């Protein structure tokens, strides 16, 4: 007997509706319905709760193959969470580029590296655009970190797409305005983000 059939049988034997079982497991009724229809498995914590609710061992709930499938799924989920966290942090790091001495400013016969706050060797409108694009990237990183708490897959995908577009635009702007240090760092971060995106989402 498969897990979904065992779960349905145990629930009915204990005279529980899907909603009542969901309340005891602190999950949604949709999650229970999904498990019973064979479209997914509960995570480890939910399995432990099921084991207590029905007074059965986890081995009785899942077969060997199902346990392997669950472990692989849990592992992929954990890796994706770490990747998403790193992705948000990399975007948030853009704020630091305002305060790091990555901007070359002409002073006599020398070029001195200064922060964006001290940088004056460029038109004000261009300097303002630097601030805007770096702050937008940082804000996007904060949004990505916040989205993880509501577990919105669509939201994460959309924010990552926006992040790639925004960072590519930033790199092009800094190349055209001859900011080699910042361009190099942003390009390196972009490559890391693309690698995380491919690793965490093979379909992309």
PDB file of C-alpha atoms in Angstrom:
ATOM      1  CA  UNK A   1       0.000   0.000   0.000  1.00  0.00           C
ATOM      2  CA  UNK A   2       1.308   3.446  -0.989  1.00  0.00           C
ATOM      3  CA  UNK A   3       1.683   6.322   1.472  1.00  0.00           C
ATOM      4  CA  UNK A   4      -1.355   8.208   0.136  1.00  0.00           C
ATOM      5  CA  UNK A   5      -3.571   5.139   0.616  1.00  0.00           C
ATOM      6  CA  UNK A   6      -2.201   4.491   4.123  1.00  0.00           C
ATOM      7  CA  UNK A   7      -2.789   8.125   5.103  1.00  0.00           C
ATOM      8  CA  UNK A   8      -6.356   8.111   3.827  1.00  0.00           C
ATOM      9  CA  UNK A   9      -7.081   4.817   5.600  1.00  0.00           C
ATOM     10  CA  UNK A  10      -5.587   5.995   8.922  1.00  0.00           C
ATOM     11  CA  UNK A  11      -7.469   9.295   8.758  1.00  0.00           C
ATOM     12  CA  UNK A  12     -10.802   7.568   8.163  1.00  0.00           C
ATOM     13  CA  UNK A  13     -10.133   4.980  10.876  1.00  0.00           C
ATOM     14  CA  UNK A  14      -9.635   7.860  13.320  1.00  0.00           C
ATOM     15  CA  UNK A  15     -12.806   9.620  12.090  1.00  0.00           C
ATOM     16  CA  UNK A  16     -10.929  12.728  11.020  1.00  0.00           C
ATOM     17  CA  UNK A  17     -11.705  15.016   8.124  1.00  0.00           C
ATOM     18  CA  UNK A  18      -8.868  16.401   6.035  1.00  0.00           C
ATOM     19  CA  UNK A  19      -9.397  19.763   7.699  1.00  0.00           C
ATOM     20  CA  UNK A  20      -9.255  18.308  11.222  1.00  0.00           C
ATOM     21  CA  UNK A  21      -6.066  16.417  10.404  1.00  0.00           C
ATOM     22  CA  UNK A  22      -4.558  19.560   8.863  1.00  0.00           C
ATOM     23  CA  UNK A  23      -5.258  21.489  12.077  1.00  0.00           C
ATOM     24  CA  UNK A  24      -3.454  18.872  14.163  1.00  0.00           C
ATOM     25  CA  UNK A  25      -0.457  18.963  11.806  1.00  0.00           C
ATOM     26  CA  UNK A  26      -0.446  22.778  11.507  1.00  0.00           C
ATOM     27  CA  UNK A  27      -0.674  22.584   7.707  1.00  0.00           C
ATOM     28  CA  UNK A  28      -3.346  23.545   5.183  1.00  0.00           C
ATOM     29  CA  UNK A  29      -6.185  21.238   4.159  1.00  0.00           C
ATOM     30  CA  UNK A  30      -4.833  21.525   0.611  1.00  0.00           C
ATOM     31  CA  UNK A  31      -1.550  19.950   1.758  1.00  0.00           C
ATOM     32  CA  UNK A  32      -3.375  16.943   3.243  1.00  0.00           C
ATOM     33  CA  UNK A  33      -5.472  16.616   0.075  1.00  0.00           C
ATOM     34  CA  UNK A  34      -2.281  16.719  -2.002  1.00  0.00           C
ATOM     35  CA  UNK A  35      -0.688  13.951   0.063  1.00  0.00           C
ATOM     36  CA  UNK A  36      -3.786  11.751  -0.145  1.00  0.00           C
ATOM     37  CA  UNK A  37      -4.019  12.176  -3.909  1.00  0.00           C
ATOM     38  CA  UNK A  38      -0.399  10.993  -4.265  1.00  0.00           C
ATOM     39  CA  UNK A  39       0.849  14.316  -5.615  1.00  0.00           C
ATOM     40  CA  UNK A  40       3.457  14.850  -2.914  1.00  0.00           C
ATOM     41  CA  UNK A  41       4.861  13.870   0.460  1.00  0.00           C
ATOM     42  CA  UNK A  42       4.917  15.712   3.785  1.00  0.00           C
ATOM     43  CA  UNK A  43       8.232  17.045   5.066  1.00  0.00           C
ATOM     44  CA  UNK A  44      10.087  15.369   7.923  1.00  0.00           C
ATOM     45  CA  UNK A  45       8.396  17.470  10.627  1.00  0.00           C
ATOM     46  CA  UNK A  46       4.916  16.714   9.288  1.00  0.00           C
ATOM     47  CA  UNK A  47       5.805  13.018   9.107  1.00  0.00           C
ATOM     48  CA  UNK A  48       6.805  13.051  12.773  1.00  0.00           C
ATOM     49  CA  UNK A  49       3.477  14.703  13.625  1.00  0.00           C
ATOM     50  CA  UNK A  50       1.580  12.104  11.575  1.00  0.00           C
ATOM     51  CA  UNK A  51       3.454   9.377  13.396  1.00  0.00           C
ATOM     52  CA  UNK A  52       2.321  10.803  16.766  1.00  0.00           C
ATOM     53  CA  UNK A  53      -1.279  11.490  15.698  1.00  0.00           C
ATOM     54  CA  UNK A  54      -1.817   7.939  14.425  1.00  0.00           C
ATOM     55  CA  UNK A  55       0.577   6.206  16.880  1.00  0.00           C
ATOM     56  CA  UNK A  56       2.511   4.490  14.092  1.00  0.00           C
ATOM     57  CA  UNK A  57       6.183   4.572  13.141  1.00  0.00           C
ATOM     58  CA  UNK A  58       7.460   6.493  10.115  1.00  0.00           C
ATOM     59  CA  UNK A  59       8.568   3.147   8.636  1.00  0.00           C
ATOM     60  CA  UNK A  60       4.938   2.024   8.712  1.00  0.00           C
ATOM     61  CA  UNK A  61       3.834   5.158   6.892  1.00  0.00           C
ATOM     62  CA  UNK A  62       6.470   5.071   4.148  1.00  0.00           C
ATOM     63  CA  UNK A  63       8.099   2.305   2.150  1.00  0.00           C
ATOM     64  CA  UNK A  64      11.855   2.232   1.581  1.00  0.00           C
ATOM     65  CA  UNK A  65      11.577   3.815  -1.883  1.00  0.00           C
ATOM     66  CA  UNK A  66       9.236   6.503  -0.580  1.00  0.00           C
ATOM     67  CA  UNK A  67      11.685   7.349   2.217  1.00  0.00           C
ATOM     68  CA  UNK A  68      14.479   7.746  -0.359  1.00  0.00           C
ATOM     69  CA  UNK A  69      12.249   9.942  -2.537  1.00  0.00           C
ATOM     70  CA  UNK A  70      11.317  12.079   0.476  1.00  0.00           C
ATOM     71  CA  UNK A  71      14.947  12.430   1.572  1.00  0.00           C
ATOM     72  CA  UNK A  72      15.991  13.509  -1.935  1.00  0.00           C
ATOM     73  CA  UNK A  73      13.114  15.981  -2.123  1.00  0.00           C
ATOM     74  CA  UNK A  74      13.960  17.409   1.320  1.00  0.00           C
ATOM     75  CA  UNK A  75      17.614  17.735   0.319  1.00  0.00           C
ATOM     76  CA  UNK A  76      16.717  19.591  -2.903  1.00  0.00           C
ATOM     77  CA  UNK A  77      14.396  21.866  -0.952  1.00  0.00           C
ATOM     78  CA  UNK A  78      17.126  22.713   1.586  1.00  0.00           C
ATOM     79  CA  UNK A  79      19.662  23.426  -1.178  1.00  0.00           C
ATOM     80  CA  UNK A  80      17.157  25.706  -2.923  1.00  0.00           C
ATOM     81  CA  UNK A  81      16.497  27.589   0.324  1.00  0.00           C
ATOM     82  CA  UNK A  82      20.230  28.173   0.823  1.00  0.00           C
ATOM     83  CA  UNK A  83      20.626  29.256  -2.820  1.00  0.00           C
ATOM     84  CA  UNK A  84      17.694  31.666  -2.526  1.00  0.00           C
ATOM     85  CA  UNK A  85      19.134  33.096   0.685  1.00  0.00           C
ATOM     86  CA  UNK A  86      22.536  33.620  -0.932  1.00  0.00           C
ATOM     87  CA  UNK A  87      20.877  35.176  -3.976  1.00  0.00           C
ATOM     88  CA  UNK A  88      19.088  37.760  -1.839  1.00  0.00           C
ATOM     89  CA  UNK A  89      22.258  38.527   0.130  1.00  0.00           C
ATOM     90  CA  UNK A  90      24.248  39.060  -3.093  1.00  0.00           C
ATOM     91  CA  UNK A  91      21.675  41.613  -4.267  1.00  0.00           C
ATOM     92  CA  UNK A  92      21.594  43.276  -0.857  1.00  0.00           C
ATOM     93  CA  UNK A  93      25.380  43.661  -1.055  1.00  0.00           C
ATOM     94  CA  UNK A  94      24.908  46.259  -3.822  1.00  0.00           C
ATOM     95  CA  UNK A  95      24.282  48.831  -1.074  1.00  0.00           C
ATOM     96  CA  UNK A  96      27.882  48.317   0.089  1.00  0.00           C
ATOM     97  CA  UNK A  97      29.149  49.593  -3.286  1.00  0.00           C
ATOM     98  CA  UNK A  98      27.993  53.065  -2.276  1.00  0.00           C
ATOM     99  CA  UNK A  99      30.475  53.076   0.614  1.00  0.00           C
ATOM    100  CA  UNK A 100      33.423  51.197  -0.934  1.00  0.00           C
ATOM    101  CA  UNK A 101      36.215  53.095  -2.773  1.00  0.00           C
ATOM    102  CA  UNK A 102      35.495  51.752  -6.264  1.00  0.00           C
ATOM    103  CA  UNK A 103      35.288  55.060  -8.125  1.00  0.00           C
ATOM    104  CA  UNK A 104      38.324  56.606  -9.794  1.00  0.00           C
ATOM    105  CA  UNK A 105      38.567  60.348  -9.242  1.00  0.00           C
ATOM    106  CA  UNK A 106      41.152  62.530 -10.999  1.00  0.00           C
ATOM    107  CA  UNK A 107      43.281  64.555  -8.589  1.00  0.00           C
ATOM    108  CA  UNK A 108      46.061  66.363 -10.439  1.00  0.00           C
ATOM    109  CA  UNK A 109      48.226  63.774 -12.147  1.00  0.00           C
ATOM    110  CA  UNK A 110      46.815  60.934 -10.023  1.00  0.00           C
ATOM    111  CA  UNK A 111      43.580  58.961  -9.916  1.00  0.00           C
ATOM    112  CA  UNK A 112      42.382  58.273  -6.391  1.00  0.00           C
ATOM    113  CA  UNK A 113      39.815  55.623  -5.469  1.00  0.00           C
ATOM    114  CA  UNK A 114      36.919  57.133  -3.533  1.00  0.00           C
ATOM    115  CA  UNK A 115      33.455  56.124  -2.360  1.00  0.00           C
ATOM    116  CA  UNK A 116      30.367  57.116  -4.298  1.00  0.00           C
ATOM    117  CA  UNK A 117      29.558  59.595  -1.519  1.00  0.00           C
ATOM    118  CA  UNK A 118      32.837  61.419  -2.170  1.00  0.00           C
ATOM    119  CA  UNK A 119      32.851  60.952  -5.932  1.00  0.00           C
ATOM    120  CA  UNK A 120      32.471  64.239  -7.819  1.00  0.00           C
ATOM    121  CA  UNK A 121      34.360  63.596 -11.054  1.00  0.00           C
ATOM    122  CA  UNK A 122      31.156  63.073 -13.064  1.00  0.00           C
ATOM    123  CA  UNK A 123      27.936  64.980 -13.890  1.00  0.00           C
ATOM    124  CA  UNK A 124      25.445  65.044 -11.016  1.00  0.00           C
ATOM    125  CA  UNK A 125      22.747  63.259 -13.030  1.00  0.00           C
ATOM    126  CA  UNK A 126      25.106  60.333 -13.683  1.00  0.00           C
ATOM    127  CA  UNK A 127      26.181  60.176 -10.045  1.00  0.00           C
ATOM    128  CA  UNK A 128      22.515  60.157  -9.021  1.00  0.00           C
ATOM    129  CA  UNK A 129      21.826  57.296 -11.449  1.00  0.00           C
ATOM    130  CA  UNK A 130      24.621  55.310  -9.722  1.00  0.00           C
ATOM    131  CA  UNK A 131      22.892  55.812  -6.385  1.00  0.00           C
ATOM    132  CA  UNK A 132      19.477  54.879  -7.785  1.00  0.00           C
ATOM    133  CA  UNK A 133      20.568  51.664  -9.480  1.00  0.00           C
ATOM    134  CA  UNK A 134      22.609  50.427  -6.481  1.00  0.00           C
ATOM    135  CA  UNK A 135      19.815  51.228  -4.028  1.00  0.00           C
ATOM    136  CA  UNK A 136      17.264  49.485  -6.299  1.00  0.00           C
ATOM    137  CA  UNK A 137      19.468  46.369  -6.393  1.00  0.00           C
ATOM    138  CA  UNK A 138      19.781  46.416  -2.599  1.00  0.00           C
ATOM    139  CA  UNK A 139      16.018  46.846  -2.167  1.00  0.00           C
ATOM    140  CA  UNK A 140      15.403  43.961  -4.554  1.00  0.00           C
ATOM    141  CA  UNK A 141      17.697  41.808  -2.403  1.00  0.00           C
ATOM    142  CA  UNK A 142      15.665  42.720   0.697  1.00  0.00           C
ATOM    143  CA  UNK A 143      12.455  41.813  -1.162  1.00  0.00           C
ATOM    144  CA  UNK A 144      13.937  38.435  -2.188  1.00  0.00           C
ATOM    145  CA  UNK A 145      14.809  37.651   1.437  1.00  0.00           C
ATOM    146  CA  UNK A 146      11.300  38.681   2.552  1.00  0.00           C
ATOM    147  CA  UNK A 147       9.615  36.549  -0.148  1.00  0.00           C
ATOM    148  CA  UNK A 148      11.296  33.441   1.261  1.00  0.00           C
ATOM    149  CA  UNK A 149       9.270  33.804   4.463  1.00  0.00           C
ATOM    150  CA  UNK A 150       5.996  33.621   2.517  1.00  0.00           C
ATOM    151  CA  UNK A 151       7.384  30.798   0.341  1.00  0.00           C
ATOM    152  CA  UNK A 152       6.137  32.272  -2.938  1.00  0.00           C
ATOM    153  CA  UNK A 153       7.780  30.383  -5.800  1.00  0.00           C
ATOM    154  CA  UNK A 154       6.336  32.742  -8.420  1.00  0.00           C
ATOM    155  CA  UNK A 155       7.505  35.744  -6.426  1.00  0.00           C
ATOM    156  CA  UNK A 156      11.033  34.364  -6.184  1.00  0.00           C
ATOM    157  CA  UNK A 157      11.179  33.640  -9.899  1.00  0.00           C
ATOM    158  CA  UNK A 158       9.929  37.128 -10.771  1.00  0.00           C
ATOM    159  CA  UNK A 159      12.353  38.850  -8.373  1.00  0.00           C
ATOM    160  CA  UNK A 160      15.293  36.815  -9.680  1.00  0.00           C
ATOM    161  CA  UNK A 161      14.429  37.702 -13.269  1.00  0.00           C
ATOM    162  CA  UNK A 162      14.224  41.395 -12.319  1.00  0.00           C
ATOM    163  CA  UNK A 163      17.535  41.066 -10.474  1.00  0.00           C
ATOM    164  CA  UNK A 164      19.346  39.616 -13.510  1.00  0.00           C
ATOM    165  CA  UNK A 165      17.947  42.351 -15.789  1.00  0.00           C
ATOM    166  CA  UNK A 166      18.755  45.145 -13.333  1.00  0.00           C
ATOM    167  CA  UNK A 167      22.283  43.934 -12.661  1.00  0.00           C
ATOM    168  CA  UNK A 168      22.995  43.489 -16.382  1.00  0.00           C
ATOM    169  CA  UNK A 169      21.766  47.047 -16.960  1.00  0.00           C
ATOM    170  CA  UNK A 170      23.998  48.284 -14.111  1.00  0.00           C
ATOM    171  CA  UNK A 171      27.040  46.543 -15.607  1.00  0.00           C
ATOM    172  CA  UNK A 172      26.381  48.132 -19.006  1.00  0.00           C
ATOM    173  CA  UNK A 173      26.039  51.594 -17.425  1.00  0.00           C
ATOM    174  CA  UNK A 174      29.270  51.212 -15.425  1.00  0.00           C
ATOM    175  CA  UNK A 175      31.125  49.910 -18.499  1.00  0.00           C
ATOM    176  CA  UNK A 176      29.974  52.902 -20.583  1.00  0.00           C
ATOM    177  CA  UNK A 177      30.936  55.356 -17.842  1.00  0.00           C
ATOM    178  CA  UNK A 178      34.340  53.699 -17.335  1.00  0.00           C
ATOM    179  CA  UNK A 179      34.087  52.342 -13.806  1.00  0.00           C
ATOM    180  CA  UNK A 180      36.293  49.220 -14.139  1.00  0.00           C
ATOM    181  CA  UNK A 181      36.453  48.176 -10.467  1.00  0.00           C
ATOM    182  CA  UNK A 182      32.711  48.317  -9.901  1.00  0.00           C
ATOM    183  CA  UNK A 183      32.023  46.658 -13.252  1.00  0.00           C
ATOM    184  CA  UNK A 184      34.348  43.770 -12.379  1.00  0.00           C
ATOM    185  CA  UNK A 185      32.739  43.198  -8.970  1.00  0.00           C
ATOM    186  CA  UNK A 186      29.187  43.411 -10.333  1.00  0.00           C
ATOM    187  CA  UNK A 187      30.054  41.018 -13.162  1.00  0.00           C
ATOM    188  CA  UNK A 188      31.548  38.554 -10.679  1.00  0.00           C
ATOM    189  CA  UNK A 189      28.386  38.725  -8.531  1.00  0.00           C
ATOM    190  CA  UNK A 190      26.238  38.264 -11.637  1.00  0.00           C
ATOM    191  CA  UNK A 191      28.125  35.101 -12.565  1.00  0.00           C
ATOM    192  CA  UNK A 192      27.667  33.732  -9.022  1.00  0.00           C
ATOM    193  CA  UNK A 193      23.932  34.503  -9.191  1.00  0.00           C
ATOM    194  CA  UNK A 194      23.572  32.822 -12.591  1.00  0.00           C
ATOM    195  CA  UNK A 195      25.406  29.740 -11.250  1.00  0.00           C
ATOM    196  CA  UNK A 196      23.054  29.623  -8.217  1.00  0.00           C
ATOM    197  CA  UNK A 197      20.061  30.038 -10.501  1.00  0.00           C
ATOM    198  CA  UNK A 198      21.113  27.150 -12.748  1.00  0.00           C
ATOM    199  CA  UNK A 199      22.064  24.913  -9.823  1.00  0.00           C
ATOM    200  CA  UNK A 200      18.852  25.555  -7.896  1.00  0.00           C
ATOM    201  CA  UNK A 201      16.542  25.527 -10.908  1.00  0.00           C
ATOM    202  CA  UNK A 202      17.778  23.131 -13.625  1.00  0.00           C
ATOM    203  CA  UNK A 203      14.720  24.010 -15.769  1.00  0.00           C
ATOM    204  CA  UNK A 204      15.940  27.593 -16.254  1.00  0.00           C
TER     205      UNK A 204
END
